[in-house]
Short mmCIF file of C-alpha atoms in Angstrom, two decimals:
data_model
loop_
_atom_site.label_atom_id
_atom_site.label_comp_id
_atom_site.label_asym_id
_atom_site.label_seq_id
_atom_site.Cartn_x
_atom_site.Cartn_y
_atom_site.Cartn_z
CA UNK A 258 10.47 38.86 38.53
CA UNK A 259 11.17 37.07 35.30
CA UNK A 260 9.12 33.68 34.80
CA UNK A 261 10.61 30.59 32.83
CA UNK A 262 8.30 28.36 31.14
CA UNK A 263 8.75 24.82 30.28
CA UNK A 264 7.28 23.22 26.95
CA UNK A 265 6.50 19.72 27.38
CA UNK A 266 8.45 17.15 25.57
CA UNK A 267 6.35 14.34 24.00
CA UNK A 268 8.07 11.20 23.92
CA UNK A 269 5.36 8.98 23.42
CA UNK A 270 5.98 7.45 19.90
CA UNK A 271 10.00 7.43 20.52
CA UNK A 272 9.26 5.32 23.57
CA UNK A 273 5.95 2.95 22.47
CA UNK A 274 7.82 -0.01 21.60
CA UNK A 275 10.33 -0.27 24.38
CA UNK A 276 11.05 -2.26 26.90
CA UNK A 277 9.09 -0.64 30.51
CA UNK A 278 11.39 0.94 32.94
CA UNK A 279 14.31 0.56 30.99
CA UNK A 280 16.97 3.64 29.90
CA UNK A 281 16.95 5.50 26.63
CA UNK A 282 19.34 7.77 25.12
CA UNK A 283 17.40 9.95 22.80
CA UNK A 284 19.31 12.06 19.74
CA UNK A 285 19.54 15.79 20.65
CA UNK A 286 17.49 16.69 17.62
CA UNK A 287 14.94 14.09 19.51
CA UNK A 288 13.89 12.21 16.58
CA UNK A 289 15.43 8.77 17.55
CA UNK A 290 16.52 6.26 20.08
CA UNK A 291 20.14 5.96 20.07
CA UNK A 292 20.41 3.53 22.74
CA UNK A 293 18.40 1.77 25.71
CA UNK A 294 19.12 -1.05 27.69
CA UNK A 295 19.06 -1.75 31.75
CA UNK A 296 21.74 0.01 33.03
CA UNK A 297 21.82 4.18 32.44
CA UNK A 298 25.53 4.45 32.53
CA UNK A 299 26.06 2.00 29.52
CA UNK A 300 23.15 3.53 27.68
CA UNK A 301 25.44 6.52 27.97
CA UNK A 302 28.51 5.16 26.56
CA UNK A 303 26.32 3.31 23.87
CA UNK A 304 25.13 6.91 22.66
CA UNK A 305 28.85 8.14 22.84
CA UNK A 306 30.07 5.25 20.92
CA UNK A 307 27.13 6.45 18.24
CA UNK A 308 28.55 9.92 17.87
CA UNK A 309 25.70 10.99 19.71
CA UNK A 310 27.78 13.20 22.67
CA UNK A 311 24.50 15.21 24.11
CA UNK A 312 21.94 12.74 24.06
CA UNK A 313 18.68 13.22 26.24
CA UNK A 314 18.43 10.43 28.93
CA UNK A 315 15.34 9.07 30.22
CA UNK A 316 13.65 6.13 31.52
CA UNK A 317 10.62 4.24 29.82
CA UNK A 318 7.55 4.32 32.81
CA UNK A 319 6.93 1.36 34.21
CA UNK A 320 3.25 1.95 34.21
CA UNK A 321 0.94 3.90 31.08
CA UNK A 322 -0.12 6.69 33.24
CA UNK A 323 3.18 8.08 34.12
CA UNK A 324 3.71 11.40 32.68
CA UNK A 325 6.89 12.78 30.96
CA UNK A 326 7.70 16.67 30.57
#
């Protein structure tokens, strides 16, 4: 039986300064925000408007000890 692993994906300093719970659209090379705001779906056309057509989407946690992978 063939096992997948998943490497975690540290977005800590990408996501510091933002606003709790709120949506980001992160470049596919995830090295910068391309967009956040309230609403996912227009975080989605803000990265597509960007050039940014694969973007990773994700939400800020509302609280510090929320984990990402």
């Amino acid at each position: 039986m063939a096992t997948t692993s998943v490497t975690p994906l540290d977005l800590g300093a990408l996501l510091k300064d933002l606003p709790r719970g709120s949506w980001v659209a992160i470049s596919s090379d995830r090295q910068r925000v391309v967009a956040y705001g309230d609403d996912m779906r227009e975080v989605i056309q803000k990265a597509k408007d960007r050039g940014e057509h694969s973007p990773i989407i994700t939400r800020v946690p509302k609280s510090a000890g929320a984990l990402l992978l």
